[in-house]
Tab-separated table of C-alpha atoms in Angstrom:
chain	number	residue	atom	x	y	z
A	3	MET	CA	25.382	-14.906	14.995
A	4	SER	CA	23.935	-11.542	16.088
A	5	ASP	CA	21.103	-11.310	18.611
A	6	LYS	CA	18.863	-9.787	15.923
A	7	ILE	CA	19.325	-12.778	13.609
A	8	VAL	CA	18.752	-15.203	16.497
A	9	LEU	CA	15.495	-13.469	17.428
A	10	MET	CA	14.326	-13.452	13.804
A	11	ASP	CA	15.069	-17.185	13.601
A	12	LEU	CA	13.074	-17.758	16.790
A	13	GLN	CA	10.164	-15.823	15.323
A	14	ALA	CA	10.234	-17.967	12.186
A	15	GLN	CA	10.324	-21.188	14.249
A	16	ILE	CA	7.405	-20.095	16.414
A	17	LEU	CA	5.288	-19.068	13.425
A	18	LYS	CA	6.016	-22.380	11.683
A	19	LEU	CA	5.002	-24.286	14.824
A	20	LEU	CA	1.781	-22.330	15.314
A	21	SER	CA	0.843	-22.772	11.651
A	22	SER	CA	0.496	-26.510	12.348
A	23	GLN	CA	-0.788	-26.373	15.925
A	24	SER	CA	-2.571	-23.566	17.746
A	25	GLY	CA	-3.431	-22.912	21.368
A	26	LEU	CA	0.036	-23.621	22.795
A	27	THR	CA	1.395	-22.077	25.971
A	28	SER	CA	4.717	-20.274	26.160
A	29	SER	CA	6.411	-23.237	27.852
A	30	GLU	CA	4.992	-25.687	25.295
A	31	ILE	CA	6.281	-23.518	22.453
A	32	HIS	CA	9.699	-23.194	24.091
A	33	ASP	CA	9.996	-26.962	24.515
A	34	ARG	CA	8.841	-27.844	20.996
A	35	ILE	CA	11.112	-25.444	19.114
A	36	LYS	CA	14.032	-26.766	21.208
A	37	SER	CA	15.486	-23.278	21.565
A	38	THR	CA	18.986	-22.909	23.006
A	39	LYS	CA	17.872	-19.555	24.395
A	40	SER	CA	16.053	-19.107	27.702
A	41	ALA	CA	12.310	-19.473	28.193
A	42	LYS	CA	12.317	-15.768	29.017
A	43	THR	CA	13.684	-15.013	25.537
A	44	THR	CA	10.973	-17.152	23.960
A	45	LYS	CA	8.350	-15.192	25.904
A	46	ARG	CA	9.901	-11.913	24.712
A	47	VAL	CA	9.722	-13.080	21.093
A	48	LEU	CA	6.086	-14.112	21.584
A	49	ASP	CA	5.302	-10.603	22.856
A	50	GLN	CA	7.000	-9.145	19.773
A	51	LEU	CA	4.872	-11.325	17.487
A	52	VAL	CA	1.726	-10.236	19.332
A	53	ASP	CA	2.733	-6.595	18.816
A	54	LYS	CA	3.245	-7.289	15.114
A	55	LYS	CA	-0.316	-8.679	14.952
A	56	LEU	CA	1.030	-12.014	13.675
A	57	ILE	CA	-0.135	-14.056	16.657
A	58	GLU	CA	-2.780	-13.555	19.320
A	59	LYS	CA	-3.006	-14.758	22.877
A	60	GLU	CA	-5.856	-15.998	25.048
A	61	GLY	CA	-6.031	-16.511	28.792
A	62	LEU	CA	-3.992	-15.137	31.673
A	63	ASN	CA	-0.619	-15.802	33.283
A	64	ARG	CA	0.580	-19.412	32.934
A	65	TYR	CA	-2.678	-20.352	31.224
A	66	THR	CA	-2.028	-17.950	28.339
A	67	SER	CA	-2.041	-19.736	24.974
A	68	TYR	CA	-0.927	-18.524	21.553
A	69	SER	CA	-2.258	-19.021	18.020
A	70	LEU	CA	-1.716	-17.436	14.627
A	71	SER	CA	-3.771	-14.259	14.340
A	72	LYS	CA	-6.653	-13.859	11.923
A	73	SER	CA	-4.540	-11.240	10.141
A	74	TYR	CA	-1.462	-13.462	9.793
A	75	SER	CA	-1.915	-14.141	6.069
A	76	ILE	CA	-2.217	-10.394	5.393
A	77	LEU	CA	0.686	-9.256	7.565
A	78	HIS	CA	3.332	-11.994	7.772
A	79	SER	CA	6.724	-11.314	6.211
A	80	ILE	CA	7.448	-12.585	2.687
A	81	ASP	CA	10.905	-12.912	1.159
A	82	ILE	CA	10.326	-11.109	-2.154
A	83	ASP	CA	13.442	-12.452	-3.898
A	84	GLU	CA	12.615	-16.017	-2.914
A	85	TYR	CA	8.974	-15.590	-3.935
A	86	PHE	CA	9.822	-14.446	-7.457
A	87	GLN	CA	12.391	-17.170	-7.998
A	88	GLN	CA	9.373	-19.330	-8.676
A	89	ASP	CA	7.969	-19.293	-12.191
A	90	ILE	CA	4.604	-17.606	-12.648
A	91	ASP	CA	2.877	-20.997	-13.068
A	92	GLU	CA	4.617	-22.525	-10.042
A	93	ARG	CA	3.566	-19.939	-7.466
A	94	ASP	CA	0.862	-20.994	-5.002
A	95	ILE	CA	-1.602	-18.130	-5.351
A	96	GLN	CA	-5.212	-17.150	-4.874
A	97	LYS	CA	-6.228	-16.773	-8.503
A	98	ALA	CA	-9.751	-15.434	-7.994
A	99	PHE	CA	-10.779	-12.137	-6.420
A	100	ASN	CA	-11.147	-12.512	-2.648
A	101	HIS	CA	-14.511	-11.004	-1.646
A	102	LYS	CA	-13.938	-11.943	2.006
A	103	LEU	CA	-10.900	-9.660	2.087
A	104	LEU	CA	-13.076	-6.543	1.691
A	105	ARG	CA	-16.129	-7.792	3.556
A	106	GLU	CA	-14.435	-9.238	6.649
A	107	ASP	CA	-10.653	-9.645	6.855
A	108	LEU	CA	-9.474	-6.070	6.360
A	109	HIS	CA	-12.155	-4.710	8.692
A	110	ARG	CA	-10.573	-6.430	11.701
A	111	VAL	CA	-6.912	-5.795	10.886
A	112	ASP	CA	-4.626	-3.076	12.188
A	113	LEU	CA	-2.299	-2.783	9.219
A	114	PHE	CA	0.670	-1.364	11.110
A	115	THR	CA	2.329	-2.477	14.322
A	116	ASP	CA	2.255	-0.161	17.342
A	117	GLU	CA	5.893	0.693	16.629
A	118	GLU	CA	5.123	1.504	12.989
A	119	TYR	CA	2.165	3.688	13.968
A	120	ARG	CA	4.404	5.582	16.404
A	121	LYS	CA	7.043	6.112	13.719
A	122	LEU	CA	4.495	7.380	11.196
A	123	GLU	CA	2.827	9.704	13.697
A	124	THR	CA	6.229	11.090	14.746
A	125	LEU	CA	7.017	11.820	11.100
A	126	GLN	CA	3.589	13.416	10.661
A	127	GLY	CA	4.307	15.639	13.671
A	128	GLU	CA	7.550	16.699	12.004
A	129	TYR	CA	5.665	17.482	8.789
A	130	ARG	CA	3.043	19.503	10.675
A	131	LYS	CA	5.772	21.518	12.410
A	132	ASN	CA	7.578	22.168	9.115
A	133	VAL	CA	4.429	23.300	7.319
A	134	SER	CA	3.469	25.673	10.127
A	135	GLY	CA	6.682	27.610	9.507
A	136	LEU	CA	6.112	28.075	5.772
A	137	SER	CA	4.515	31.066	4.107
A	138	PRO	CA	1.723	30.332	1.587
A	139	THR	CA	4.189	30.981	-1.252
A	140	GLN	CA	6.801	28.638	0.212
A	141	TYR	CA	4.197	25.940	0.808
A	142	GLN	CA	2.931	26.189	-2.775
A	143	LYS	CA	6.506	25.898	-4.057
A	144	GLU	CA	7.004	22.661	-2.127
A	145	VAL	CA	3.682	21.289	-3.376
A	146	GLU	CA	4.776	22.030	-6.955
A	147	ARG	CA	8.076	20.234	-6.369
A	148	LEU	CA	6.340	17.173	-4.986
A	149	ALA	CA	3.760	17.248	-7.790
A	150	ILE	CA	6.494	17.128	-10.425
A	151	ASP	CA	8.217	14.205	-8.707
A	152	LEU	CA	4.927	12.323	-8.237
A	153	SER	CA	3.830	12.916	-11.842
A	154	TRP	CA	7.183	11.629	-13.084
A	155	LYS	CA	7.436	8.544	-10.867
A	156	SER	CA	3.782	7.537	-11.171
A	157	SER	CA	4.072	7.765	-14.956
A	158	GLN	CA	7.430	5.958	-15.003
A	159	ILE	CA	5.869	3.013	-13.149
A	160	GLU	CA	3.425	2.820	-16.079
A	161	GLY	CA	6.247	2.759	-18.644
A	162	ASN	CA	6.496	6.477	-19.412
A	163	THR	CA	9.927	7.346	-20.869
A	164	TYR	CA	10.250	10.981	-19.774
A	165	THR	CA	13.153	11.710	-17.424
A	166	LEU	CA	12.605	13.759	-14.282
A	167	LEU	CA	14.276	16.789	-15.889
A	168	GLU	CA	12.137	16.446	-19.027
A	169	THR	CA	9.053	16.142	-16.828
A	170	GLU	CA	9.953	19.359	-15.014
A	171	ARG	CA	10.325	21.219	-18.323
A	172	LEU	CA	7.015	19.857	-19.573
A	173	LEU	CA	5.025	20.691	-16.447
A	174	LYS	CA	6.611	24.074	-15.809
A	175	ASP	CA	7.222	25.375	-19.329
A	176	LYS	CA	4.969	23.089	-21.441
A	177	GLU	CA	8.115	22.055	-23.347
A	178	THR	CA	7.748	18.539	-24.771
A	179	ALA	CA	10.800	16.283	-25.030
A	180	ALA	CA	12.202	15.331	-28.422
A	181	GLY	CA	11.637	11.741	-29.474
A	182	LYS	CA	8.869	11.099	-26.940
A	183	THR	CA	5.301	10.158	-27.770
A	184	LYS	CA	2.380	12.518	-27.355
A	185	ASP	CA	0.752	10.043	-24.965
A	186	ASP	CA	3.773	10.217	-22.647
A	187	ALA	CA	3.368	13.995	-22.419
A	188	VAL	CA	-0.407	13.777	-21.962
A	189	MET	CA	-0.024	11.203	-19.171
A	190	LEU	CA	2.292	13.535	-17.262
A	191	LEU	CA	0.109	16.591	-17.805
A	192	ASN	CA	-2.935	14.617	-16.626
A	193	HIS	CA	-1.099	13.641	-13.449
A	194	LYS	CA	-0.309	17.260	-12.725
A	195	GLU	CA	-3.919	18.253	-13.343
A	196	ALA	CA	-5.164	15.522	-10.993
A	197	ILE	CA	-2.734	16.589	-8.263
A	198	ASP	CA	-3.697	20.245	-8.700
A	199	PHE	CA	-7.344	19.237	-8.397
A	200	ILE	CA	-6.902	17.456	-5.062
A	201	VAL	CA	-4.718	20.268	-3.709
A	202	ASP	CA	-7.355	22.846	-4.714
A	203	ASN	CA	-10.180	20.627	-3.417
A	204	PRO	CA	-8.604	18.896	-0.412
A	205	THR	CA	-11.839	17.467	1.012
A	206	TYR	CA	-13.124	16.049	-2.290
A	207	LEU	CA	-12.005	12.499	-1.454
A	208	GLU	CA	-11.957	12.850	2.327
A	209	ILE	CA	-14.983	10.523	2.247
A	210	LEU	CA	-14.547	8.074	-0.614
A	211	SER	CA	-17.280	7.281	-3.110
A	212	VAL	CA	-17.263	5.386	-6.393
A	213	ARG	CA	-18.249	8.475	-8.370
A	214	ARG	CA	-15.446	10.600	-6.963
A	215	ILE	CA	-12.814	7.949	-7.639
A	216	GLU	CA	-14.182	7.775	-11.188
A	217	ASP	CA	-13.715	11.557	-11.418
A	218	ILE	CA	-10.012	11.213	-10.543
A	219	HIS	CA	-9.631	8.414	-13.082
A	220	SER	CA	-11.282	10.566	-15.756
A	221	ILE	CA	-8.721	13.337	-15.216
A	222	LEU	CA	-5.827	10.845	-15.393
A	223	VAL	CA	-6.926	9.180	-18.640
A	224	ASN	CA	-8.126	12.287	-20.477
A	225	GLU	CA	-7.168	12.192	-24.195
A	226	LEU	CA	-5.389	8.829	-23.816
A	227	GLY	CA	-8.023	6.718	-25.570
A	228	ILE	CA	-8.918	4.898	-22.345
A	229	ASP	CA	-12.534	4.185	-21.390
A	230	ARG	CA	-13.797	6.214	-18.444
A	231	ASN	CA	-15.802	4.920	-15.483
A	232	LEU	CA	-15.908	1.352	-14.197
A	233	ARG	CA	-15.265	-1.257	-16.867
A	234	SER	CA	-17.795	-3.683	-18.281
A	235	ARG	CA	-15.352	-6.049	-19.992
A	236	ARG	CA	-12.672	-8.500	-18.894
A	237	VAL	CA	-9.057	-7.448	-18.308
A	238	GLY	CA	-5.880	-9.392	-17.619
A	239	ILE	CA	-2.746	-8.433	-15.694
A	240	THR	CA	0.699	-9.056	-17.128
A	241	GLY	CA	3.003	-11.198	-14.988
A	242	THR	CA	0.406	-12.969	-12.861
A	243	ASN	CA	-2.280	-15.643	-12.988
A	244	TYR	CA	-4.515	-13.591	-10.689
A	245	ARG	CA	-7.816	-12.907	-12.454
A	246	PRO	CA	-9.682	-9.705	-11.528
A	247	LEU	CA	-13.457	-9.607	-11.459
A	248	ASP	CA	-15.051	-9.607	-14.915
A	249	ASN	CA	-18.676	-8.907	-13.971
A	250	GLU	CA	-19.542	-5.212	-14.047
A	251	PHE	CA	-22.043	-5.527	-11.193
A	252	GLN	CA	-19.507	-7.321	-8.985
A	253	ILE	CA	-16.891	-4.686	-9.847
A	254	LYS	CA	-19.176	-1.891	-8.697
A	255	GLU	CA	-20.127	-3.856	-5.592
A	256	ALA	CA	-16.417	-4.366	-4.776
A	257	PHE	CA	-15.764	-0.633	-5.187
A	258	ILE	CA	-18.662	0.204	-2.874
A	259	GLU	CA	-17.354	-2.284	-0.290
A	260	MET	CA	-13.859	-0.809	-0.619
A	261	CYS	CA	-15.167	2.717	-0.018
A	262	HIS	CA	-17.125	1.521	3.015
A	263	LEU	CA	-14.044	-0.240	4.399
A	264	ILE	CA	-11.747	2.764	3.951
A	265	ASN	CA	-14.312	5.241	5.268
A	266	SER	CA	-14.791	3.060	8.369
A	267	LYS	CA	-11.091	3.198	9.287
A	268	SER	CA	-10.219	5.862	11.844
A	269	ASN	CA	-6.482	5.886	11.130
A	270	VAL	CA	-5.426	7.960	8.112
A	271	PHE	CA	-2.435	5.747	7.370
A	272	ASP	CA	-4.744	2.715	7.147
A	273	LYS	CA	-7.013	4.628	4.770
A	274	ALA	CA	-4.175	5.717	2.488
A	275	LEU	CA	-2.491	2.302	2.344
A	276	LEU	CA	-5.766	0.495	1.663
A	277	ALA	CA	-6.636	2.863	-1.184
A	278	LEU	CA	-3.191	2.321	-2.658
A	279	VAL	CA	-3.546	-1.456	-2.857
A	280	LEU	CA	-7.295	-2.011	-3.231
A	281	VAL	CA	-8.018	0.299	-6.177
A	282	SER	CA	-5.296	-1.636	-7.995
A	283	TYR	CA	-6.472	-5.046	-6.724
A	284	ILE	CA	-10.056	-4.586	-7.885
A	285	GLN	CA	-8.846	-3.353	-11.306
A	286	GLY	CA	-12.129	-1.518	-11.752
A	287	PHE	CA	-11.011	0.418	-14.829
A	288	SER	CA	-9.910	-0.819	-18.231
A	289	ASP	CA	-6.571	0.974	-17.654
A	290	GLY	CA	-5.080	3.527	-15.263
A	291	ASN	CA	-5.857	1.619	-12.054
A	292	LYS	CA	-2.491	2.045	-10.306
A	293	ARG	CA	-2.335	5.720	-11.311
A	294	THR	CA	-5.779	6.253	-9.838
A	295	ALA	CA	-4.751	4.368	-6.692
A	296	ARG	CA	-1.719	6.610	-6.101
A	297	ILE	CA	-3.673	9.827	-6.565
A	298	THR	CA	-6.598	8.585	-4.452
A	299	SER	CA	-4.229	7.573	-1.660
A	300	ASN	CA	-2.593	10.993	-1.750
A	301	ALA	CA	-5.988	12.687	-1.805
A	302	LEU	CA	-6.846	10.944	1.465
A	303	LEU	CA	-3.575	12.110	3.019
A	304	ILE	CA	-4.038	15.689	1.812
A	305	GLY	CA	-7.705	15.756	2.815
A	306	HIS	CA	-6.730	14.874	6.398
A	307	LYS	CA	-3.762	17.313	6.379
A	308	TYR	CA	-1.134	14.561	6.232
A	309	CYS	CA	2.054	14.624	4.178
A	310	PRO	CA	1.488	13.312	0.617
A	311	LEU	CA	3.850	10.849	-1.082
A	312	SER	CA	5.847	11.347	-4.280
A	313	PHE	CA	7.115	7.714	-4.531
A	314	ARG	CA	10.252	9.273	-6.068
A	315	THR	CA	12.788	6.815	-4.670
A	316	VAL	CA	10.850	3.578	-5.030
A	317	SER	CA	12.003	1.211	-7.764
A	318	SER	CA	9.321	0.576	-10.385
A	319	ILE	CA	10.171	-3.135	-10.247
A	320	ASP	CA	9.875	-3.243	-6.436
A	321	TYR	CA	6.533	-1.436	-6.661
A	322	LYS	CA	5.194	-3.938	-9.199
A	323	LYS	CA	6.472	-6.934	-7.219
A	324	ALA	CA	4.812	-5.675	-4.034
A	325	MET	CA	1.574	-5.239	-5.967
A	326	LEU	CA	1.801	-8.731	-7.462
A	327	ILE	CA	2.233	-10.237	-3.984
A	328	PHE	CA	-0.947	-8.497	-2.881
A	329	TYR	CA	-2.774	-9.724	-5.990
A	330	GLU	CA	-1.615	-13.309	-5.520
A	331	ARG	CA	-1.394	-13.720	-1.726
A	332	ASN	CA	-3.398	-10.778	-0.350
A	333	ASN	CA	-0.294	-9.995	1.700
A	334	ILE	CA	0.256	-6.284	2.306
A	335	THR	CA	3.665	-6.372	4.025
A	336	PRO	CA	5.921	-5.570	1.011
A	337	PHE	CA	3.652	-2.662	0.067
A	338	LYS	CA	3.522	-1.479	3.663
A	339	ARG	CA	7.334	-1.212	3.663
A	340	ILE	CA	7.179	0.929	0.525
A	341	PHE	CA	4.504	3.147	2.075
A	342	ILE	CA	6.464	3.744	5.298
A	343	ASP	CA	9.722	4.400	3.430
A	344	GLN	CA	8.067	6.823	1.025
A	345	PHE	CA	6.240	8.661	3.792
A	346	GLU	CA	9.532	9.166	5.604
A	347	PHE	CA	11.222	10.287	2.386
A	348	ALA	CA	8.455	12.823	1.682
A	349	VAL	CA	8.592	14.326	5.194
A	350	LYS	CA	12.397	14.604	5.064
A	351	THR	CA	12.558	15.928	1.479
A	352	TYR	CA	9.627	18.324	0.981
A	353	PHE	CA	8.135	21.128	3.033
């Protein structure tokens, strides 16, 4: 068995122990998990879990004790394949909207580990260096390339049947694809218009507000027969027993709290990831929530001069599963993996 697997197993044992009993010292943990590894190894694994924000420690030296962190439920690892082996009615989920998540929990959580922050900032530095060497014409060309990929993938996640090549022809030459619906073409064109808007107005969503998110949604749903602005009727989500808010006043209140939360975060990656999951979680619109979330998230990145995401290589199924886990468990880890992977892909592929 490799050292990596052994350490992962130790992490799992420690987390299981601390879920039933908190305030244990390093030596107590080592004794109770009956590890064949040294006490020094156990201490190293505890330090790793602290860095991952999964546990927290209190006290000094040999009096230091460990407990699950307040952010454990949001950040602990979930086996996606194992989770979805359970039938929709068998999964242990939080069915109702979690107000505490916006009002308290996410305010005190660092969403990424120190290592993940370092990786993202290193990639951002690479992006900044690449952009500085581009002429305005070259930069605009790369933005157009990313916009086509983002319009295609974001629409594909929503069931759009255009291929990437057909999307490029539509957005560049206004050539519709044979056998495709008008709505498919309109959805793609709306995406491009929304992306163009945030590129032309990079500070528009730098500070989030309900009205400005509604403006982005209005662009995305134009001529699609979808109600604009925050909804006043109940909606359901396919594939889950999670029930979004159905009271229009609570929906607006949740959006205001979300904007306050995101605006209060100093780290741009936190802002972008939170927008990506929370606009979808609140389900404030009758349709177009995930589309609005992806454009809003990118608007925050662009507004702070960070590399935007195209989501081109993410599987639509993986995206939806990660979103369902956040709906049902308020766990952001699967979506965080997607975000990091797609940020790296964007930096390495565009600009």
